[in-house]
Coordinates of N, CA and C in Angstrom, one line a residue:
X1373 N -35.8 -16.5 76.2 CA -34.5 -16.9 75.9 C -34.1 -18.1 76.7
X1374 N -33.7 -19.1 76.1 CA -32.9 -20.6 76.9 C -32.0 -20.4 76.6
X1375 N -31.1 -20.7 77.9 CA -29.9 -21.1 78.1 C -29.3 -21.9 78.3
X1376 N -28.3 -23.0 77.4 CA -28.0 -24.7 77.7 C -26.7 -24.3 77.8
X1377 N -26.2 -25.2 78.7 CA -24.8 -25.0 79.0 C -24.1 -26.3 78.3
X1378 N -22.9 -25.8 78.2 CA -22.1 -26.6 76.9 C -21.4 -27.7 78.1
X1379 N -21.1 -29.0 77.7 CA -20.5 -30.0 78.6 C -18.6 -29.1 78.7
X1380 N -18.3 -28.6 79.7 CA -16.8 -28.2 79.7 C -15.8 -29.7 80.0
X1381 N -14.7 -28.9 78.8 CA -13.7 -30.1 79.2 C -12.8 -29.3 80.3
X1382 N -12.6 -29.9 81.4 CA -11.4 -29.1 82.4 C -10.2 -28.7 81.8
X1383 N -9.8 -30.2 80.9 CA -8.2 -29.7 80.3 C -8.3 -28.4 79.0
X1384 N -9.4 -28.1 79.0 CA -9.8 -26.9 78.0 C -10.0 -25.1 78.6
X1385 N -10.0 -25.2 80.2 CA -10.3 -24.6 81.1 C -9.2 -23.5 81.1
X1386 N -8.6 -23.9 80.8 CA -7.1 -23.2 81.1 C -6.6 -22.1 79.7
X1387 N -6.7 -20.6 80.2 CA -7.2 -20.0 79.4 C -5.7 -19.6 78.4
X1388 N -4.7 -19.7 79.2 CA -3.1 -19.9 78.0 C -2.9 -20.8 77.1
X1389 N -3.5 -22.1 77.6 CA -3.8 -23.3 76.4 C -4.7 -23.1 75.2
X1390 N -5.9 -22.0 76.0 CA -6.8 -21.8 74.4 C -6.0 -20.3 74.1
X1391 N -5.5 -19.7 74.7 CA -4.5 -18.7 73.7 C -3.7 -19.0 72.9
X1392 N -3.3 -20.5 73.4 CA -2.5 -20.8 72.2 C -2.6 -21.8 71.2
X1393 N -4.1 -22.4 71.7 CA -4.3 -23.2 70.2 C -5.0 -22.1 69.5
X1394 N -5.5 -20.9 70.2 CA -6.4 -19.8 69.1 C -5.2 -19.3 67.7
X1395 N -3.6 -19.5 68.4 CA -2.7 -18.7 67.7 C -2.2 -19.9 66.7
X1396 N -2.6 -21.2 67.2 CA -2.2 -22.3 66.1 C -3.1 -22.2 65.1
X1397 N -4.9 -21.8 65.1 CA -5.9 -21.9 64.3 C -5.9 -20.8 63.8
X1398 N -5.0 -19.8 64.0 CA -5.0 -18.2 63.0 C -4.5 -18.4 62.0
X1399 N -4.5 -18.2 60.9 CA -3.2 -18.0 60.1 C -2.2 -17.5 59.9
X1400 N -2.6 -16.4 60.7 CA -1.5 -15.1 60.9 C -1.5 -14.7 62.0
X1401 N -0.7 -13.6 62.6 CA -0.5 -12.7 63.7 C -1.6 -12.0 64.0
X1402 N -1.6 -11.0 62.6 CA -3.0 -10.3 62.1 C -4.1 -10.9 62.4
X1403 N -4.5 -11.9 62.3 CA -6.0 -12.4 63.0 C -5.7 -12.8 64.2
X1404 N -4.5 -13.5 64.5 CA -4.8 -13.9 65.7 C -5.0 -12.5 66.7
X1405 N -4.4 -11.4 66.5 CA -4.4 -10.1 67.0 C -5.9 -9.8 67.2
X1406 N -6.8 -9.8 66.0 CA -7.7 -9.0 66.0 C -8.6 -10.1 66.8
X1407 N -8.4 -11.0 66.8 CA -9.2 -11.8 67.8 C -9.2 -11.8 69.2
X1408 N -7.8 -11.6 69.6 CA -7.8 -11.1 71.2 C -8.4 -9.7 71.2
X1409 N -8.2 -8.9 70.6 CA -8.7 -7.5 70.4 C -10.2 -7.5 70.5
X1410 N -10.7 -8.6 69.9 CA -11.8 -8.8 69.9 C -12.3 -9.3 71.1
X1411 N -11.6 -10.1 71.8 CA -12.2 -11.0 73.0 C -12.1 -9.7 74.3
X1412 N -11.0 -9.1 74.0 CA -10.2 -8.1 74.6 C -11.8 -7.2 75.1
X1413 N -12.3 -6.7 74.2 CA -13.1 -5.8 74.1 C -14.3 -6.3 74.3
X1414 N -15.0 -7.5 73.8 CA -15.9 -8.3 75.0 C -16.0 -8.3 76.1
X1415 N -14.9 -8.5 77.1 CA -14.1 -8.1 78.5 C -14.9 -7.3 78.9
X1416 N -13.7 -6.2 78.4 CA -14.0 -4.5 79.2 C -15.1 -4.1 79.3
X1417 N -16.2 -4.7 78.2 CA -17.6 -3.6 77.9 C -18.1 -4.5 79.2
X1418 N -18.2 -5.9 79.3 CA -18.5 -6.6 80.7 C -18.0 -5.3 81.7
X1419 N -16.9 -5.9 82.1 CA -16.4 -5.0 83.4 C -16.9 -3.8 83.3
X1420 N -17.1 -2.5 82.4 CA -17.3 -1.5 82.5 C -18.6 -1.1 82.5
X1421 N -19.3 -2.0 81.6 CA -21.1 -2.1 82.1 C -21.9 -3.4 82.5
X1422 N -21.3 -3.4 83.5 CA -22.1 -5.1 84.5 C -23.6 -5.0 84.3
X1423 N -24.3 -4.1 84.1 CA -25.8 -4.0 84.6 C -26.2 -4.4 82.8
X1424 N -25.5 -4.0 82.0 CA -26.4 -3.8 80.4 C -26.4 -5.3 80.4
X1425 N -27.5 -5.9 79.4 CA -27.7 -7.1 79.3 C -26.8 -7.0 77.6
X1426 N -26.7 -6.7 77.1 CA -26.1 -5.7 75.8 C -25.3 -6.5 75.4
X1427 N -24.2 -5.9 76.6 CA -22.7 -6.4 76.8 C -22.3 -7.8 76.8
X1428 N -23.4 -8.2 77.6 CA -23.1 -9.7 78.0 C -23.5 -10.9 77.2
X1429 N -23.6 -10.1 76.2 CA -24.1 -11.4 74.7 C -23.7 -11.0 73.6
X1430 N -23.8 -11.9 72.9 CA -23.1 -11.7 71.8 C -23.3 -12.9 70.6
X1431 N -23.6 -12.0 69.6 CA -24.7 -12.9 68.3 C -23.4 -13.4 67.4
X1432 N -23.6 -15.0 67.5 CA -22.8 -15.7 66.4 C -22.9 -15.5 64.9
X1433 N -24.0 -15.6 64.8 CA -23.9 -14.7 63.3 C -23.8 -13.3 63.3
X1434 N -23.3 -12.5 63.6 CA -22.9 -11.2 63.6 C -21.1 -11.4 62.9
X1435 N -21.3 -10.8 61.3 CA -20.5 -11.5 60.6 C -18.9 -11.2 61.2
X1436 N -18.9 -9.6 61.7 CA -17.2 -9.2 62.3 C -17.0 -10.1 62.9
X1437 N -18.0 -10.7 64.0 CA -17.6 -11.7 65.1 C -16.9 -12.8 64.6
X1438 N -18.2 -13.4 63.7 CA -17.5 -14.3 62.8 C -16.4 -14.6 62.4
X1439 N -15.8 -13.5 61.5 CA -14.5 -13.0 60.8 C -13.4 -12.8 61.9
X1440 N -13.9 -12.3 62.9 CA -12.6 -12.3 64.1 C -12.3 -13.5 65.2
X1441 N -13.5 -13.8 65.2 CA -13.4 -14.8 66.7 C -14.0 -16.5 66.5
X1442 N -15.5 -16.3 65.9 CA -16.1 -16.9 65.7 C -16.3 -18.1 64.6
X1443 N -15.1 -17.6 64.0 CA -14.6 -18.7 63.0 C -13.6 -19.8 63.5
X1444 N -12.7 -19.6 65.0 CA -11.7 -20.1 65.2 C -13.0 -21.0 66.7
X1445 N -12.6 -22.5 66.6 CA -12.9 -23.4 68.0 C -12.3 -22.7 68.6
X1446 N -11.4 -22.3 69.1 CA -10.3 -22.0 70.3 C -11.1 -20.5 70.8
X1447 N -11.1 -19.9 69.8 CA -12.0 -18.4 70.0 C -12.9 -18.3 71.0
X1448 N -13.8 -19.3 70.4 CA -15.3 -19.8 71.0 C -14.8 -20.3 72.2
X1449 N -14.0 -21.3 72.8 CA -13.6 -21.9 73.8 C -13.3 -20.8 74.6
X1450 N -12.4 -20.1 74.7 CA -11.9 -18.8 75.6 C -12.6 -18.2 76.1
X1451 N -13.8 -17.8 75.0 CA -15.1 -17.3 75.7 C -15.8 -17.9 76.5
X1452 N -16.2 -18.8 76.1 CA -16.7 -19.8 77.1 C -15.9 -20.2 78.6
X1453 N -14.7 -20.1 78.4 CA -13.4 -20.3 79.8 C -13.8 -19.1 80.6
X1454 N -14.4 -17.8 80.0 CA -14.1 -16.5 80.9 C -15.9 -16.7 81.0
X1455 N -16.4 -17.6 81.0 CA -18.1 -17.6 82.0 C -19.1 -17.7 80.3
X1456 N -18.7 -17.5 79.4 CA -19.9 -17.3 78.3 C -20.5 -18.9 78.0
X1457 N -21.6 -18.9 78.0 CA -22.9 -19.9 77.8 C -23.4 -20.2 76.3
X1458 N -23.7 -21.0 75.8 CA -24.2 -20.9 74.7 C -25.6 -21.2 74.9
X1459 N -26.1 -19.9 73.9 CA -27.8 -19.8 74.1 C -28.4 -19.5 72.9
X1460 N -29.7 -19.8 73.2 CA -30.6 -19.8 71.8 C -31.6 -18.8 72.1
X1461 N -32.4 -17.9 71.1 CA -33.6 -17.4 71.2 C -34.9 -18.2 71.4
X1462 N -34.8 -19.7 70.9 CA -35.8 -20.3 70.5 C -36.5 -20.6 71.8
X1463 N -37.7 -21.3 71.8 CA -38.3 -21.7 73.5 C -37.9 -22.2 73.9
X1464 N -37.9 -22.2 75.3 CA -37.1 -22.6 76.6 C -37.6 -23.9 76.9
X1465 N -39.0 -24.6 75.8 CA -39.1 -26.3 75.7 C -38.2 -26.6 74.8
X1466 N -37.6 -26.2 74.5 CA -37.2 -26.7 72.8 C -35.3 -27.6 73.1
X1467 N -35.1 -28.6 73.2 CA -33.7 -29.2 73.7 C -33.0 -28.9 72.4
X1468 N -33.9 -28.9 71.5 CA -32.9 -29.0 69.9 C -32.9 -27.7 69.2
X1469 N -32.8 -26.4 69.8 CA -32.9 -25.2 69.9 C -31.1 -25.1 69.2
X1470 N -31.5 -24.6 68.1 CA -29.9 -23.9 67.5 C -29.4 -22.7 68.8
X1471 N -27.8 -23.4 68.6 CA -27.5 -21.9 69.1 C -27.1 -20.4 68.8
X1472 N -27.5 -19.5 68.8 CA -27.4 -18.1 68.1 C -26.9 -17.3 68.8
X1473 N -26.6 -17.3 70.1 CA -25.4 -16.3 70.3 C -25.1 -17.0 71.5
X1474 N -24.0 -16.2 72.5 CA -23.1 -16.9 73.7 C -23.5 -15.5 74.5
X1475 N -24.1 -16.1 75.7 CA -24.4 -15.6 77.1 C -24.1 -15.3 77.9
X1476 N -23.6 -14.4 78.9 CA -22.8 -14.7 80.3 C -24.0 -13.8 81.0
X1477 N -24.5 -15.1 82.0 CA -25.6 -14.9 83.0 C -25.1 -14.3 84.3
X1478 N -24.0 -14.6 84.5 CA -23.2 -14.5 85.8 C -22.2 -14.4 85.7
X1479 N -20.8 -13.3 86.5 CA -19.4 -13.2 86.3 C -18.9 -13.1 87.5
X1480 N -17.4 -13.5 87.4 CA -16.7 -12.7 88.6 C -15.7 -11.8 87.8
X1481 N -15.9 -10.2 88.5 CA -15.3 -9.2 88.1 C -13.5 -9.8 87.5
X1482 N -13.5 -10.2 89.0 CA -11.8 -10.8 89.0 C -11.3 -11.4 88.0
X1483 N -12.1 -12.4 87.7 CA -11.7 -13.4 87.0 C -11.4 -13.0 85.2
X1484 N -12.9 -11.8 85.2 CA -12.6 -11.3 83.9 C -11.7 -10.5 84.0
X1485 N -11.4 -9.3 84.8 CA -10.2 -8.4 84.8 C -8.8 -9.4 84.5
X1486 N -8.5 -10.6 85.7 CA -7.7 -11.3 84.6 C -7.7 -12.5 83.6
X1487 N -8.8 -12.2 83.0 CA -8.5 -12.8 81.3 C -8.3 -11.2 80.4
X1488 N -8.7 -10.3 81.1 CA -8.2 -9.1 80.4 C -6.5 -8.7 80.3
X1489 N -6.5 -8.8 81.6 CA -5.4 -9.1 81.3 C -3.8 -10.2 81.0
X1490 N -4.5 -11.1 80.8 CA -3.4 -12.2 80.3 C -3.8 -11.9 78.8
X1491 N -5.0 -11.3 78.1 CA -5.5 -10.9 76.4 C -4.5 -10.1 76.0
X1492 N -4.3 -8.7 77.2 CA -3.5 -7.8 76.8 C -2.2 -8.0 76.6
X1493 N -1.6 -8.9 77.5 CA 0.1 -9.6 77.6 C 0.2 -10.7 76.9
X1494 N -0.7 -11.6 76.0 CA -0.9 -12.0 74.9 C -0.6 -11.1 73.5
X1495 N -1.4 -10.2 73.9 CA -1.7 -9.1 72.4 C 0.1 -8.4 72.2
X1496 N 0.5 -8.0 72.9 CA 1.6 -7.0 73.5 C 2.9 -8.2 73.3
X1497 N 2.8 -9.3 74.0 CA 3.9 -10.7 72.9 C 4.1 -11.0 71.2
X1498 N 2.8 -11.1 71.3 CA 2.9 -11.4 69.3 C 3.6 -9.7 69.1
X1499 N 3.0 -8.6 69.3 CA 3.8 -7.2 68.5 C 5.0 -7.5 69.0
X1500 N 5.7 -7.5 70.0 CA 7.3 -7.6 70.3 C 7.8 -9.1 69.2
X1501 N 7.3 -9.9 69.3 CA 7.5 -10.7 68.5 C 7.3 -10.6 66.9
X1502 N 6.4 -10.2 66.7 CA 6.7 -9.4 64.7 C 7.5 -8.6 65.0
X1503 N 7.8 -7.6 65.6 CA 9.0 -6.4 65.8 C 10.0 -7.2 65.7
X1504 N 10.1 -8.2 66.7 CA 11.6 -8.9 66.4 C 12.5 -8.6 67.4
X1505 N 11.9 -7.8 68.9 CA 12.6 -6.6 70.2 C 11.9 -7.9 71.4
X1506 N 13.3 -7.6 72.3 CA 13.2 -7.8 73.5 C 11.8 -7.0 74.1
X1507 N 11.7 -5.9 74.1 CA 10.9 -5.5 74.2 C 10.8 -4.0 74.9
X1508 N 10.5 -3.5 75.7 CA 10.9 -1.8 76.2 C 12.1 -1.5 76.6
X1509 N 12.7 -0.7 76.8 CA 14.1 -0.5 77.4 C 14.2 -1.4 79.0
X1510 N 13.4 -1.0 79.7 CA 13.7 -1.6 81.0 C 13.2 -3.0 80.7
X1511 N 13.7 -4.1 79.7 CA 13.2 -5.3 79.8 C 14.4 -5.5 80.5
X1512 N 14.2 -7.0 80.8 CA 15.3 -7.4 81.8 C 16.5 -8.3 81.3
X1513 N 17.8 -8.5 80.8 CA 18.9 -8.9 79.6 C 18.8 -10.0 80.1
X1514 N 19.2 -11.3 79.6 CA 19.5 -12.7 80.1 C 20.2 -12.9 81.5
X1515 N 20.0 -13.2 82.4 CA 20.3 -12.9 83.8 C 20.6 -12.2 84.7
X1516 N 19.2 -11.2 84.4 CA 19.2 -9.9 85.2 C 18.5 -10.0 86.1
X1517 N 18.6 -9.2 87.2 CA 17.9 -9.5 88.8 C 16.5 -9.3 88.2
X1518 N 15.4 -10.6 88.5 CA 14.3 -10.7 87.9 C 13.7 -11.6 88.9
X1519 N 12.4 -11.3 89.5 CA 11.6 -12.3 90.3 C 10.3 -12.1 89.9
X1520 N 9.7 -13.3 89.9 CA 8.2 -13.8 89.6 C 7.8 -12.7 90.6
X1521 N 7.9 -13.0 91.8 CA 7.0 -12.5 92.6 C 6.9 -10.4 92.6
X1522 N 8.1 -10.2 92.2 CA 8.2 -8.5 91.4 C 7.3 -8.0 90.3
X1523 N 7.1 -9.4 89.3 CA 6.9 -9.0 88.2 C 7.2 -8.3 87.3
X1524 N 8.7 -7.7 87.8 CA 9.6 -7.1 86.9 C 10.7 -6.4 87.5
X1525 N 11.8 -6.6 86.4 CA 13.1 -5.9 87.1 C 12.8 -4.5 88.2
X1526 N 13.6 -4.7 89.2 CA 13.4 -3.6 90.5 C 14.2 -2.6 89.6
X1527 N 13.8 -1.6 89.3 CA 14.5 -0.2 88.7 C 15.7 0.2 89.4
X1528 N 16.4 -0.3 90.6 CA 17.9 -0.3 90.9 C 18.8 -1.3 90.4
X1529 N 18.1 -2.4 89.7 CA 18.8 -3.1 89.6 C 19.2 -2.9 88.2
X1530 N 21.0 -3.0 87.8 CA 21.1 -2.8 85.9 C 21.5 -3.8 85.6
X1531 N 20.9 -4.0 84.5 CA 21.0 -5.4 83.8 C 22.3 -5.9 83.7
X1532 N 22.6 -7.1 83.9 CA 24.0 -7.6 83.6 C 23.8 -8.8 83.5
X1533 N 24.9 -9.6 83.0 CA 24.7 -11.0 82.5 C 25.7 -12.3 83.6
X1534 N 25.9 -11.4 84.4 CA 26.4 -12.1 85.6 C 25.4 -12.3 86.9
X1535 N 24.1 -11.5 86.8 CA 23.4 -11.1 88.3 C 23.1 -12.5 88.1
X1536 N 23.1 -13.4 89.2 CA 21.8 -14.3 89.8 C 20.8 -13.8 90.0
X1537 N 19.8 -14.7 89.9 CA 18.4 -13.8 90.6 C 18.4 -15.1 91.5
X1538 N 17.2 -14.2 92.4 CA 17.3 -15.0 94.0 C 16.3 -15.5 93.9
X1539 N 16.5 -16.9 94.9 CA 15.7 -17.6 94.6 C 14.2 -17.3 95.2
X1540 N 12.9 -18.0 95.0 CA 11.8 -17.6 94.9 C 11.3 -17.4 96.4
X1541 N 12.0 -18.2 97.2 CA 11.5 -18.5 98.5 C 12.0 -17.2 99.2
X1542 N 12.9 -17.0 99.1 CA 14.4 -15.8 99.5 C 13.2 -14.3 99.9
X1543 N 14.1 -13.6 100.9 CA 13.2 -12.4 101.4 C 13.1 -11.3 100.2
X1544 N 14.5 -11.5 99.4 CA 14.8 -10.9 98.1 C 14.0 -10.6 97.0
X1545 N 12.9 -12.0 97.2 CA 11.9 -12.0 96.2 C 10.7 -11.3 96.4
X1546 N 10.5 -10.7 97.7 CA 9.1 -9.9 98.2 C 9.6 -8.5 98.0
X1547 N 8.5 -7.4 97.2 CA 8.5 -5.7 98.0 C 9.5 -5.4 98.7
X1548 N 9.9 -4.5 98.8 CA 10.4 -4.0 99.7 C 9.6 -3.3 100.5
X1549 N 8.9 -2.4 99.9 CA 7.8 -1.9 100.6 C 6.0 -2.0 100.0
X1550 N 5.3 -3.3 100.4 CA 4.1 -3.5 99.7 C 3.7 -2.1 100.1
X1551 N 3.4 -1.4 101.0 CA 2.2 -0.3 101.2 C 2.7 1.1 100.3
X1552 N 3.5 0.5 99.4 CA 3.7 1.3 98.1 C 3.1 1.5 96.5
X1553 N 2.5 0.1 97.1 CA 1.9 -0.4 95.8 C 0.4 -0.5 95.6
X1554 N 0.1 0.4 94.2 CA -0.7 1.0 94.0 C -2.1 0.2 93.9
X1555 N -3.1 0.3 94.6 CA -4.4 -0.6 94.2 C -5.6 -0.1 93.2
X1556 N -6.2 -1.4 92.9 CA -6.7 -1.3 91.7 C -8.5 -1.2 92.2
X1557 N -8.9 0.4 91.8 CA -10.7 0.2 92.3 C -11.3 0.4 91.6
X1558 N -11.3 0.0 90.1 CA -12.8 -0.7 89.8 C -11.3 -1.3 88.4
X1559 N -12.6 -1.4 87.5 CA -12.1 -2.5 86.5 C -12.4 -1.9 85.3
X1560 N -12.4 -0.8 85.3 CA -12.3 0.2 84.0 C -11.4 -0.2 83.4
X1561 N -10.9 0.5 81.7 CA -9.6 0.0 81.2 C -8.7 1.2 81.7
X1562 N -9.3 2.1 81.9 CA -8.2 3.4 82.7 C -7.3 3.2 83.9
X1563 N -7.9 2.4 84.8 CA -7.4 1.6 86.5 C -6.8 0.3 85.8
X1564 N -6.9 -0.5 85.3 CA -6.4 -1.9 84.7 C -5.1 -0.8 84.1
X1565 N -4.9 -0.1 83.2 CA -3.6 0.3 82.4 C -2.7 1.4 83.2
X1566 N -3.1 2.4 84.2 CA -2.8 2.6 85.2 C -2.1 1.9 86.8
X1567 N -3.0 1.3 86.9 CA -2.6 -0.2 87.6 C -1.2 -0.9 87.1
X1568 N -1.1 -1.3 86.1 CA -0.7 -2.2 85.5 C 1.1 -1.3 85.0
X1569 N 0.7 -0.2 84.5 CA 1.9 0.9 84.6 C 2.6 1.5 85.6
X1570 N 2.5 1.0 86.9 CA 2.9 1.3 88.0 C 3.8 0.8 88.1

């Protein structure tokens, strides 16, 4: 098996920009969904079985792939943003070797845990968005005590359309208590949605 690596463009690097030219080259919600779904699940079987060589490739003509991922540039890009290689079966002399499926020789757990999850908070926007909803009850109303660095409304705080929120720098914006907060030990989807539900 050879392995040629594709020339990366940097300004292509950036995995929210190919989520969102993937959602300009969908036609719909519906594909664009099943495509993160799909990339989604590429991820996990990584993270969850690092050692299988299985996992870590994946045949371009394999027509589902095709039909979900493999039809869209942006698709193929994303993959490639989260470590995948493009590789051929043919000999490892061969420069003009077609490519037949995409490789990942090497990962960092991290890095896929979060393309997992920016897939997931991807996937989970488009359905609030067909629904037409703010989104769960505790979303947070148009100027409600809300900091980046929380990641989401403090559950004492109730929504109102008068609160400021404080600014980023402010002590306001940190924990109150980090050694409350729950950590994440491996990269299962069970610990990632546990984690993440906390």
């Amino acid at each position: 098996m050879s392995d040629r690596k594709r020339p990366r463009d940097t300004a292509a690097e950036d995995p929210m920009l190919l989520i969102r030219r993937l959602r300009l080259e969908c036609v719909d919600s519906v594909r664009f969904s099943f495509a993160l779904e799909t990339i989604s699940t590429l991820l996990r079987n990584v993270l969850e079985h690092p050692e299988d060589e299985k996992y870590r490739t994946v045949r371009l003509g394999n027509v589902l792939f095709q039909q979900r991922v493999g039809a869209f540039a942006a698709g193929l890009d994303l993959l490639r943003c989260f470590g995948f290689e493009d590789a051929s079966t043919a000999d490892a002399q061969s420069v003009c070797a077609p490519v037949t499926h995409l490789a990942l020789p090497t990962f960092d757990a991290a890095e896929l845990a979060r393309g997992l999850v920016l897939l997931t908070a991807s996937k989970e926007a488009v359905a609030l968005n067909e629904r037409g909803e703010e989104g769960p009850g505790d979303a947070p109303a148009v100027g409600a005590a809300y900091t980046r660095a929380e990641g989401k409304r403090p559950a004492s705080a109730a929504p109102s359309c008068g609160t400021a929120r404080p600014a980023v720098g402010s002590s306001a914006a940190a924990p109150a208590h980090p050694e409350t907060l729950p950590e994440l030990s491996d990269f299962s989807a069970e610990s990632l949605d546990s984690f993440f539900a906390a």
